[in-house]
Amino acid sequence: MRGTRRTRLCLAGVLTASALLTAPAAGAAEPTDGHLTDLVNPFIGTQNEGNTFPGAAVPFGMVQLSPDTGHSTGYDYAQNRIRGFSLVHLSGVGCRIGGDLPVLPTTGDVTQTDYARYAAGFDHADEEASPGYYRVGLDSGVRAELTATARTGVQRYTFPATDKANVLLNAAQALHKPVSSEVEILDDHTVRTKITGHGFCRETAPYTVYTVTRFSRPFTAYGTWNGTTITPGARTGADGAYVRFDTTRDRTVEATTALSYVDASGAEVNLRAEGGRSFDAVRRQARDAWERRLGGVRVQGGGATLRRTFYSSLYRAFLAPNVGDDADGRYTGWDRRIHRAKGFTYYQNWSLWDTYRTQAQLLALLAPREARDMALSVLKVDEEGGWLPKWGYGTVETNIMTGDPVTPFLTTAYQMGLLKGHEERTYRALRRNADGVPPAANPGVGREANAEYLADGFAPYAKGRPHAKVGDSDYDHGASVTLEYALSDAMLAQMARDLGHGADAARYATRAQNYRNIFDPSTGFFRARDASGAFTGDPDPARGIGFHEGTAWQYQWLVPQDLPGVISLIGGERATNTRLDSFFAYDRLLADPEKTAREVWVHGNAYAYYNAAVYNPMNEPDLIAPYTYLSTGQPWKTTDVVHAALTLFTDGPSGMTGNDDLGTMSAWNVLSSIGLFPVQPGYGTWGLSTPVFDRVDVRVDRRYWPSGGFTVTAPGTSARDRYVQTARVDGSDYGRTYLTNGSLRTLRSLAFTVGPRPSEWGTSPKGAPPALR
């Protein structure tokens, strides 16, 4: 088969050139003058279930102050009424969460307590957003502006001239399911609340947030409400409060709200530490924080639209995880006790099933100090809560999604050199997680199907098995869970070997081959097996059971630890490439990449995960799939697929492919645009493909990356000239399709030459990413 590769290359080159020759070349633009924040559109993903939010936040901020329109996760661009501006949002989640303390300015008498009834209309023509800032004109005549610090949200309301200018603070309604709330008016400037709620896909254990809001001037009247009963002059209430101002002369009211997950004192601490500044000063500081963060990557070329989608994705990748401790270092641990972070910042909100694939690596590269603290925070969850998390929100475990995502998340931090001095501590937590299950009293499920997996070599499919804990069950998704466990075992084996735990390394490396146990030779695909070991469900790989948010077609490539083994199971390189071509609709892709992406790959709404035999760029199981061609001797096809998928990211409200999942999809866009992608998540292997920019300058922290940064160049890259002809690493010819962490750590330049046809670059057997043994 190797002997026929040159013929195949020539044929593919003719097809590709004829198909793409008429495509317009991306304009070679000059570097951006002015602010990078001007290139960010926070409205991207706010339509068609991208579930992003347009409001104000700083990088990784605890407070993400944004309008809620009635959509389950906050803001929907298709809706035109705002119920309030609330403190807590997560970018791109798929279920209700946050929305705590929606605040809304109104005029006239206060007669309603349901925010769906007193919601204010607005028009997108009178709305704008940029990093750290949001503004909208309401049909009441009020102009609302939002900005933020890490732990506070700052509002500025410009009212019409009236003696009944109100601000409503609703403690009883949110995006999540409320449990209880308390409101107290402390003085003529200050309102305090305590809000307890739970939610996110299932009814989780409750969590509590504390807020204190301080206004820039005294209010002239106030009141509270319980249910539908409004009591003017009351200082305490269960559900909400209003405060009133006379704006006949001074029309502007500013307010700062501090948030704490610890206690009321913590909210006061945060207000003292980060409050007391004018709205404009906070807005400038927020913009400056985003300029510094976005400035870690500078691109040239690609055209204005491409740069906007790129920097908007980079912006979203820095929205989470979120600061969880107060300004004095105190935080509420998963044991519900108060702790103090010493020598690190405590973070929370862990969408690990999503982020371990892309965002964890991007943050380790561009924000290593924060990524280190995030990893240490996950270890604190283990120490204080009794087990490593799966999907953590605030101070509680939700157990959403399946498999073992925390292992590749933490081994990524280890492999990127972020856990120096904490290696054995990390390894002990991961080993316990990999070899057992949490005790019954612990809210976490961990590797729920571990007993069967360790005994039989696979997680059984047992739909409907009694499930005592909240969240998703690994038994409902036995096939994909087996693949996820095996992937994690492979990554843990590498860490064990590095640390000198030879016996453990051998044991985990053997378990990493368990993916083979669910391969059905009669169909040539992975299939679920029941408790007896029999394959179960429809043998059609597009309709089988036991795969979480996907099908056997999509999950067949989720074996990054051993793609040579998967290729062998399928029947060799030729058979695998044929299957890949079918999966990506490659012939149609060559004829019209963008149309194929939108009409063939995107086969339904954001949640259409099932019954598909094609690539699904809208969800996580397929994120690595385009890079499989790097292991089958046809790396140019990776470029074809990746560049087609990148067309799904646009600079309008519908410019996201499915949920962003706390920056996961955005990180995919950023990394794939640069041409550097983590093809073995949890280990240090970076697949290479053609960048979409002529030049990318990446600045990294010298404390973690000795080079201080590197440059990726591909002069003239375009829709026509998109294929790598040669690659050079620090001036030397480079024939492999991947880099390792070791080489990336000292990299200064990665230089591609590109052309209109595929070349021999990266096609030799030694050019492919190696299997992990």
JSON list of N, CA and C in Angstrom, two decimals, residues 162-215:
[
{"chain": "A", "resi": 162, "resn": "THR", "atom": "N", "xyz": [-37.59, 61.15, 36.42]},
{"chain": "A", "resi": 162, "resn": "THR", "atom": "CA", "xyz": [-38.74, 60.63, 37.14]},
{"chain": "A", "resi": 162, "resn": "THR", "atom": "C", "xyz": [-38.42, 60.56, 38.63]},
{"chain": "A", "resi": 163, "resn": "ASP", "atom": "N", "xyz": [-39.45, 60.61, 39.44]},
{"chain": "A", "resi": 163, "resn": "ASP", "atom": "CA", "xyz": [-39.22, 60.40, 40.88]},
{"chain": "A", "resi": 163, "resn": "ASP", "atom": "C", "xyz": [-39.52, 58.96, 41.27]},
{"chain": "A", "resi": 164, "resn": "LYS", "atom": "N", "xyz": [-39.76, 58.10, 40.28]},
{"chain": "A", "resi": 164, "resn": "LYS", "atom": "CA", "xyz": [-39.99, 56.68, 40.54]},
{"chain": "A", "resi": 164, "resn": "LYS", "atom": "C", "xyz": [-39.07, 55.83, 39.65]},
{"chain": "A", "resi": 165, "resn": "ALA", "atom": "N", "xyz": [-37.80, 56.02, 39.86]},
{"chain": "A", "resi": 165, "resn": "ALA", "atom": "CA", "xyz": [-36.79, 55.20, 39.19]},
{"chain": "A", "resi": 165, "resn": "ALA", "atom": "C", "xyz": [-36.43, 54.05, 40.12]},
{"chain": "A", "resi": 166, "resn": "ASN", "atom": "N", "xyz": [-36.75, 52.83, 39.73]},
{"chain": "A", "resi": 166, "resn": "ASN", "atom": "CA", "xyz": [-36.60, 51.67, 40.61]},
{"chain": "A", "resi": 166, "resn": "ASN", "atom": "C", "xyz": [-35.50, 50.74, 40.13]},
{"chain": "A", "resi": 167, "resn": "VAL", "atom": "N", "xyz": [-34.93, 50.02, 41.07]},
{"chain": "A", "resi": 167, "resn": "VAL", "atom": "CA", "xyz": [-34.07, 48.87, 40.76]},
{"chain": "A", "resi": 167, "resn": "VAL", "atom": "C", "xyz": [-34.64, 47.69, 41.53]},
{"chain": "A", "resi": 168, "resn": "LEU", "atom": "N", "xyz": [-35.02, 46.64, 40.79]},
{"chain": "A", "resi": 168, "resn": "LEU", "atom": "CA", "xyz": [-35.60, 45.44, 41.38]},
{"chain": "A", "resi": 168, "resn": "LEU", "atom": "C", "xyz": [-34.52, 44.37, 41.52]},
{"chain": "A", "resi": 169, "resn": "LEU", "atom": "N", "xyz": [-34.40, 43.82, 42.73]},
{"chain": "A", "resi": 169, "resn": "LEU", "atom": "CA", "xyz": [-33.44, 42.75, 43.01]},
{"chain": "A", "resi": 169, "resn": "LEU", "atom": "C", "xyz": [-34.23, 41.50, 43.36]},
{"chain": "A", "resi": 170, "resn": "ASN", "atom": "N", "xyz": [-34.23, 40.53, 42.46]},
{"chain": "A", "resi": 170, "resn": "ASN", "atom": "CA", "xyz": [-35.07, 39.35, 42.59]},
{"chain": "A", "resi": 170, "resn": "ASN", "atom": "C", "xyz": [-34.23, 38.17, 43.09]},
{"chain": "A", "resi": 171, "resn": "ALA", "atom": "N", "xyz": [-34.41, 37.81, 44.35]},
{"chain": "A", "resi": 171, "resn": "ALA", "atom": "CA", "xyz": [-33.62, 36.72, 44.94]},
{"chain": "A", "resi": 171, "resn": "ALA", "atom": "C", "xyz": [-34.25, 35.36, 44.75]},
{"chain": "A", "resi": 172, "resn": "ALA", "atom": "N", "xyz": [-35.53, 35.30, 44.42]},
{"chain": "A", "resi": 172, "resn": "ALA", "atom": "CA", "xyz": [-36.24, 34.03, 44.40]},
{"chain": "A", "resi": 172, "resn": "ALA", "atom": "C", "xyz": [-36.30, 33.38, 43.03]},
{"chain": "A", "resi": 173, "resn": "GLN", "atom": "N", "xyz": [-35.93, 34.09, 41.99]},
{"chain": "A", "resi": 173, "resn": "GLN", "atom": "CA", "xyz": [-35.99, 33.53, 40.65]},
{"chain": "A", "resi": 173, "resn": "GLN", "atom": "C", "xyz": [-34.59, 33.50, 40.03]},
{"chain": "A", "resi": 174, "resn": "ALA", "atom": "N", "xyz": [-34.32, 32.45, 39.27]},
{"chain": "A", "resi": 174, "resn": "ALA", "atom": "CA", "xyz": [-33.01, 32.27, 38.66]},
{"chain": "A", "resi": 174, "resn": "ALA", "atom": "C", "xyz": [-33.17, 31.27, 37.53]},
{"chain": "A", "resi": 175, "resn": "LEU", "atom": "N", "xyz": [-32.06, 30.94, 36.87]},
{"chain": "A", "resi": 175, "resn": "LEU", "atom": "CA", "xyz": [-32.08, 29.90, 35.84]},
{"chain": "A", "resi": 175, "resn": "LEU", "atom": "C", "xyz": [-32.19, 28.52, 36.46]},
{"chain": "A", "resi": 176, "resn": "HIS", "atom": "N", "xyz": [-31.58, 28.34, 37.63]},
{"chain": "A", "resi": 176, "resn": "HIS", "atom": "CA", "xyz": [-31.64, 27.07, 38.33]},
{"chain": "A", "resi": 176, "resn": "HIS", "atom": "C", "xyz": [-32.94, 26.96, 39.12]},
{"chain": "A", "resi": 177, "resn": "LYS", "atom": "N", "xyz": [-33.14, 25.82, 39.76]},
{"chain": "A", "resi": 177, "resn": "LYS", "atom": "CA", "xyz": [-34.33, 25.64, 40.60]},
{"chain": "A", "resi": 177, "resn": "LYS", "atom": "C", "xyz": [-34.07, 26.23, 41.98]},
{"chain": "A", "resi": 178, "resn": "PRO", "atom": "N", "xyz": [-34.87, 27.21, 42.42]},
{"chain": "A", "resi": 178, "resn": "PRO", "atom": "CA", "xyz": [-34.62, 27.83, 43.72]},
{"chain": "A", "resi": 178, "resn": "PRO", "atom": "C", "xyz": [-35.02, 26.92, 44.87]},
{"chain": "A", "resi": 179, "resn": "VAL", "atom": "N", "xyz": [-34.31, 27.06, 45.99]},
{"chain": "A", "resi": 179, "resn": "VAL", "atom": "CA", "xyz": [-34.64, 26.35, 47.22]},
{"chain": "A", "resi": 179, "resn": "VAL", "atom": "C", "xyz": [-35.14, 27.34, 48.27]},
{"chain": "A", "resi": 180, "resn": "SER", "atom": "N", "xyz": [-34.35, 28.39, 48.49]},
{"chain": "A", "resi": 180, "resn": "SER", "atom": "CA", "xyz": [-34.75, 29.41, 49.45]},
{"chain": "A", "resi": 180, "resn": "SER", "atom": "C", "xyz": [-33.99, 30.69, 49.16]},
{"chain": "A", "resi": 181, "resn": "SER", "atom": "N", "xyz": [-34.49, 31.79, 49.70]},
{"chain": "A", "resi": 181, "resn": "SER", "atom": "CA", "xyz": [-33.80, 33.07, 49.53]},
{"chain": "A", "resi": 181, "resn": "SER", "atom": "C", "xyz": [-34.16, 34.00, 50.68]},
{"chain": "A", "resi": 182, "resn": "GLU", "atom": "N", "xyz": [-33.26, 34.95, 50.92]},
{"chain": "A", "resi": 182, "resn": "GLU", "atom": "CA", "xyz": [-33.46, 35.96, 51.96]},
{"chain": "A", "resi": 182, "resn": "GLU", "atom": "C", "xyz": [-32.96, 37.30, 51.41]},
{"chain": "A", "resi": 183, "resn": "VAL", "atom": "N", "xyz": [-33.68, 38.37, 51.75]},
{"chain": "A", "resi": 183, "resn": "VAL", "atom": "CA", "xyz": [-33.30, 39.70, 51.32]},
{"chain": "A", "resi": 183, "resn": "VAL", "atom": "C", "xyz": [-33.32, 40.63, 52.53]},
{"chain": "A", "resi": 184, "resn": "GLU", "atom": "N", "xyz": [-32.32, 41.49, 52.63]},
{"chain": "A", "resi": 184, "resn": "GLU", "atom": "CA", "xyz": [-32.27, 42.43, 53.73]},
{"chain": "A", "resi": 184, "resn": "GLU", "atom": "C", "xyz": [-31.73, 43.77, 53.23]},
{"chain": "A", "resi": 185, "resn": "ILE", "atom": "N", "xyz": [-32.46, 44.84, 53.52]},
{"chain": "A", "resi": 185, "resn": "ILE", "atom": "CA", "xyz": [-31.99, 46.19, 53.22]},
{"chain": "A", "resi": 185, "resn": "ILE", "atom": "C", "xyz": [-31.25, 46.71, 54.44]},
{"chain": "A", "resi": 186, "resn": "LEU", "atom": "N", "xyz": [-29.94, 46.88, 54.31]},
{"chain": "A", "resi": 186, "resn": "LEU", "atom": "CA", "xyz": [-29.10, 47.21, 55.46]},
{"chain": "A", "resi": 186, "resn": "LEU", "atom": "C", "xyz": [-29.12, 48.69, 55.81]},
{"chain": "A", "resi": 187, "resn": "ASP", "atom": "N", "xyz": [-29.09, 49.55, 54.80]},
{"chain": "A", "resi": 187, "resn": "ASP", "atom": "CA", "xyz": [-29.13, 51.00, 55.01]},
{"chain": "A", "resi": 187, "resn": "ASP", "atom": "C", "xyz": [-29.60, 51.63, 53.72]},
{"chain": "A", "resi": 188, "resn": "ASP", "atom": "N", "xyz": [-29.49, 52.95, 53.59]},
{"chain": "A", "resi": 188, "resn": "ASP", "atom": "CA", "xyz": [-30.05, 53.59, 52.40]},
{"chain": "A", "resi": 188, "resn": "ASP", "atom": "C", "xyz": [-29.16, 53.49, 51.16]},
{"chain": "A", "resi": 189, "resn": "HIS", "atom": "N", "xyz": [-28.10, 52.66, 51.24]},
{"chain": "A", "resi": 189, "resn": "HIS", "atom": "CA", "xyz": [-27.25, 52.40, 50.09]},
{"chain": "A", "resi": 189, "resn": "HIS", "atom": "C", "xyz": [-27.12, 50.90, 49.78]},
{"chain": "A", "resi": 190, "resn": "THR", "atom": "N", "xyz": [-27.53, 50.00, 50.67]},
{"chain": "A", "resi": 190, "resn": "THR", "atom": "CA", "xyz": [-27.04, 48.64, 50.62]},
{"chain": "A", "resi": 190, "resn": "THR", "atom": "C", "xyz": [-28.15, 47.61, 50.77]},
{"chain": "A", "resi": 191, "resn": "VAL", "atom": "N", "xyz": [-28.08, 46.56, 49.90]},
{"chain": "A", "resi": 191, "resn": "VAL", "atom": "CA", "xyz": [-29.00, 45.43, 49.96]},
{"chain": "A", "resi": 191, "resn": "VAL", "atom": "C", "xyz": [-28.18, 44.14, 49.99]},
{"chain": "A", "resi": 192, "resn": "ARG", "atom": "N", "xyz": [-28.58, 43.22, 50.87]},
{"chain": "A", "resi": 192, "resn": "ARG", "atom": "CA", "xyz": [-27.86, 41.94, 51.01]},
{"chain": "A", "resi": 192, "resn": "ARG", "atom": "C", "xyz": [-28.83, 40.80, 50.72]},
{"chain": "A", "resi": 193, "resn": "THR", "atom": "N", "xyz": [-28.34, 39.73, 50.10]},
{"chain": "A", "resi": 193, "resn": "THR", "atom": "CA", "xyz": [-29.17, 38.56, 49.83]},
{"chain": "A", "resi": 193, "resn": "THR", "atom": "C", "xyz": [-28.41, 37.27, 50.14]},
{"chain": "A", "resi": 194, "resn": "LYS", "atom": "N", "xyz": [-29.18, 36.22, 50.39]},
{"chain": "A", "resi": 194, "resn": "LYS", "atom": "CA", "xyz": [-28.68, 34.86, 50.51]},
{"chain": "A", "resi": 194, "resn": "LYS", "atom": "C", "xyz": [-29.58, 34.00, 49.65]},
{"chain": "A", "resi": 195, "resn": "ILE", "atom": "N", "xyz": [-28.99, 33.28, 48.69]},
{"chain": "A", "resi": 195, "resn": "ILE", "atom": "CA", "xyz": [-29.76, 32.53, 47.70]},
{"chain": "A", "resi": 195, "resn": "ILE", "atom": "C", "xyz": [-29.27, 31.09, 47.66]},
{"chain": "A", "resi": 196, "resn": "THR", "atom": "N", "xyz": [-30.19, 30.16, 47.83]},
{"chain": "A", "resi": 196, "resn": "THR", "atom": "CA", "xyz": [-29.86, 28.74, 47.74]},
{"chain": "A", "resi": 196, "resn": "THR", "atom": "C", "xyz": [-30.65, 28.12, 46.59]},
{"chain": "A", "resi": 197, "resn": "GLY", "atom": "N", "xyz": [-29.97, 27.35, 45.77]},
{"chain": "A", "resi": 197, "resn": "GLY", "atom": "CA", "xyz": [-30.63, 26.71, 44.64]},
{"chain": "A", "resi": 197, "resn": "GLY", "atom": "C", "xyz": [-29.92, 25.45, 44.22]},
{"chain": "A", "resi": 198, "resn": "HIS", "atom": "N", "xyz": [-30.50, 24.75, 43.30]},
{"chain": "A", "resi": 198, "resn": "HIS", "atom": "CA", "xyz": [-29.84, 23.59, 42.72]},
{"chain": "A", "resi": 198, "resn": "HIS", "atom": "C", "xyz": [-30.36, 23.36, 41.31]},
{"chain": "A", "resi": 199, "resn": "GLY", "atom": "N", "xyz": [-29.67, 22.53, 40.57]},
{"chain": "A", "resi": 199, "resn": "GLY", "atom": "CA", "xyz": [-30.08, 22.31, 39.20]},
{"chain": "A", "resi": 199, "resn": "GLY", "atom": "C", "xyz": [-28.96, 21.76, 38.35]},
{"chain": "A", "resi": 200, "resn": "PHE", "atom": "N", "xyz": [-29.00, 22.08, 37.07]},
{"chain": "A", "resi": 200, "resn": "PHE", "atom": "CA", "xyz": [-28.09, 21.64, 36.02]},
{"chain": "A", "resi": 200, "resn": "PHE", "atom": "C", "xyz": [-28.38, 20.19, 35.61]},
{"chain": "A", "resi": 201, "resn": "CYS", "atom": "N", "xyz": [-29.27, 20.05, 34.68]},
{"chain": "A", "resi": 201, "resn": "CYS", "atom": "CA", "xyz": [-29.65, 18.78, 34.07]},
{"chain": "A", "resi": 201, "resn": "CYS", "atom": "C", "xyz": [-30.38, 17.85, 35.03]},
{"chain": "A", "resi": 202, "resn": "ARG", "atom": "N", "xyz": [-29.93, 17.76, 36.27]},
{"chain": "A", "resi": 202, "resn": "ARG", "atom": "CA", "xyz": [-30.60, 16.95, 37.29]},
{"chain": "A", "resi": 202, "resn": "ARG", "atom": "C", "xyz": [-30.71, 17.81, 38.55]},
{"chain": "A", "resi": 203, "resn": "GLU", "atom": "N", "xyz": [-31.48, 17.36, 39.51]},
{"chain": "A", "resi": 203, "resn": "GLU", "atom": "CA", "xyz": [-31.63, 18.09, 40.76]},
{"chain": "A", "resi": 203, "resn": "GLU", "atom": "C", "xyz": [-30.48, 17.75, 41.69]},
{"chain": "A", "resi": 204, "resn": "THR", "atom": "N", "xyz": [-29.44, 18.56, 41.64]},
{"chain": "A", "resi": 204, "resn": "THR", "atom": "CA", "xyz": [-28.24, 18.31, 42.41]},
{"chain": "A", "resi": 204, "resn": "THR", "atom": "C", "xyz": [-28.43, 18.73, 43.87]},
{"chain": "A", "resi": 205, "resn": "ALA", "atom": "N", "xyz": [-27.41, 18.45, 44.67]},
{"chain": "A", "resi": 205, "resn": "ALA", "atom": "CA", "xyz": [-27.38, 18.98, 46.03]},
{"chain": "A", "resi": 205, "resn": "ALA", "atom": "C", "xyz": [-27.39, 20.50, 45.95]},
{"chain": "A", "resi": 206, "resn": "PRO", "atom": "N", "xyz": [-28.02, 21.17, 46.91]},
{"chain": "A", "resi": 206, "resn": "PRO", "atom": "CA", "xyz": [-28.10, 22.64, 46.84]},
{"chain": "A", "resi": 206, "resn": "PRO", "atom": "C", "xyz": [-26.76, 23.32, 47.10]},
{"chain": "A", "resi": 207, "resn": "TYR", "atom": "N", "xyz": [-26.64, 24.51, 46.58]},
{"chain": "A", "resi": 207, "resn": "TYR", "atom": "CA", "xyz": [-25.49, 25.38, 46.85]},
{"chain": "A", "resi": 207, "resn": "TYR", "atom": "C", "xyz": [-26.03, 26.74, 47.22]},
{"chain": "A", "resi": 208, "resn": "THR", "atom": "N", "xyz": [-25.22, 27.56, 47.89]},
{"chain": "A", "resi": 208, "resn": "THR", "atom": "CA", "xyz": [-25.66, 28.87, 48.35]},
{"chain": "A", "resi": 208, "resn": "THR", "atom": "C", "xyz": [-24.69, 29.95, 47.89]},
{"chain": "A", "resi": 209, "resn": "VAL", "atom": "N", "xyz": [-25.26, 31.07, 47.43]},
{"chain": "A", "resi": 209, "resn": "VAL", "atom": "CA", "xyz": [-24.45, 32.24, 47.10]},
{"chain": "A", "resi": 209, "resn": "VAL", "atom": "C", "xyz": [-24.93, 33.41, 47.94]},
{"chain": "A", "resi": 210, "resn": "TYR", "atom": "N", "xyz": [-24.01, 34.29, 48.29]},
{"chain": "A", "resi": 210, "resn": "TYR", "atom": "CA", "xyz": [-24.28, 35.46, 49.11]},
{"chain": "A", "resi": 210, "resn": "TYR", "atom": "C", "xyz": [-23.91, 36.70, 48.29]},
{"chain": "A", "resi": 211, "resn": "THR", "atom": "N", "xyz": [-24.76, 37.72, 48.35]},
{"chain": "A", "resi": 211, "resn": "THR", "atom": "CA", "xyz": [-24.47, 38.94, 47.62]},
{"chain": "A", "resi": 211, "resn": "THR", "atom": "C", "xyz": [-24.66, 40.16, 48.50]},
{"chain": "A", "resi": 212, "resn": "VAL", "atom": "N", "xyz": [-23.95, 41.20, 48.19]},
{"chain": "A", "resi": 212, "resn": "VAL", "atom": "CA", "xyz": [-24.19, 42.51, 48.79]},
{"chain": "A", "resi": 212, "resn": "VAL", "atom": "C", "xyz": [-24.07, 43.54, 47.68]},
{"chain": "A", "resi": 213, "resn": "THR", "atom": "N", "xyz": [-25.08, 44.40, 47.58]},
{"chain": "A", "resi": 213, "resn": "THR", "atom": "CA", "xyz": [-25.14, 45.42, 46.53]},
{"chain": "A", "resi": 213, "resn": "THR", "atom": "C", "xyz": [-25.10, 46.80, 47.17]},
{"chain": "A", "resi": 214, "resn": "ARG", "atom": "N", "xyz": [-24.15, 47.62, 46.72]},
{"chain": "A", "resi": 214, "resn": "ARG", "atom": "CA", "xyz": [-24.04, 48.97, 47.25]},
{"chain": "A", "resi": 214, "resn": "ARG", "atom": "C", "xyz": [-24.25, 49.98, 46.12]},
{"chain": "A", "resi": 215, "resn": "PHE", "atom": "N", "xyz": [-25.19, 50.88, 46.34]},
{"chain": "A", "resi": 215, "resn": "PHE", "atom": "CA", "xyz": [-25.54, 51.89, 45.34]},
{"chain": "A", "resi": 215, "resn": "PHE", "atom": "C", "xyz": [-24.70, 53.14, 45.52]}
]
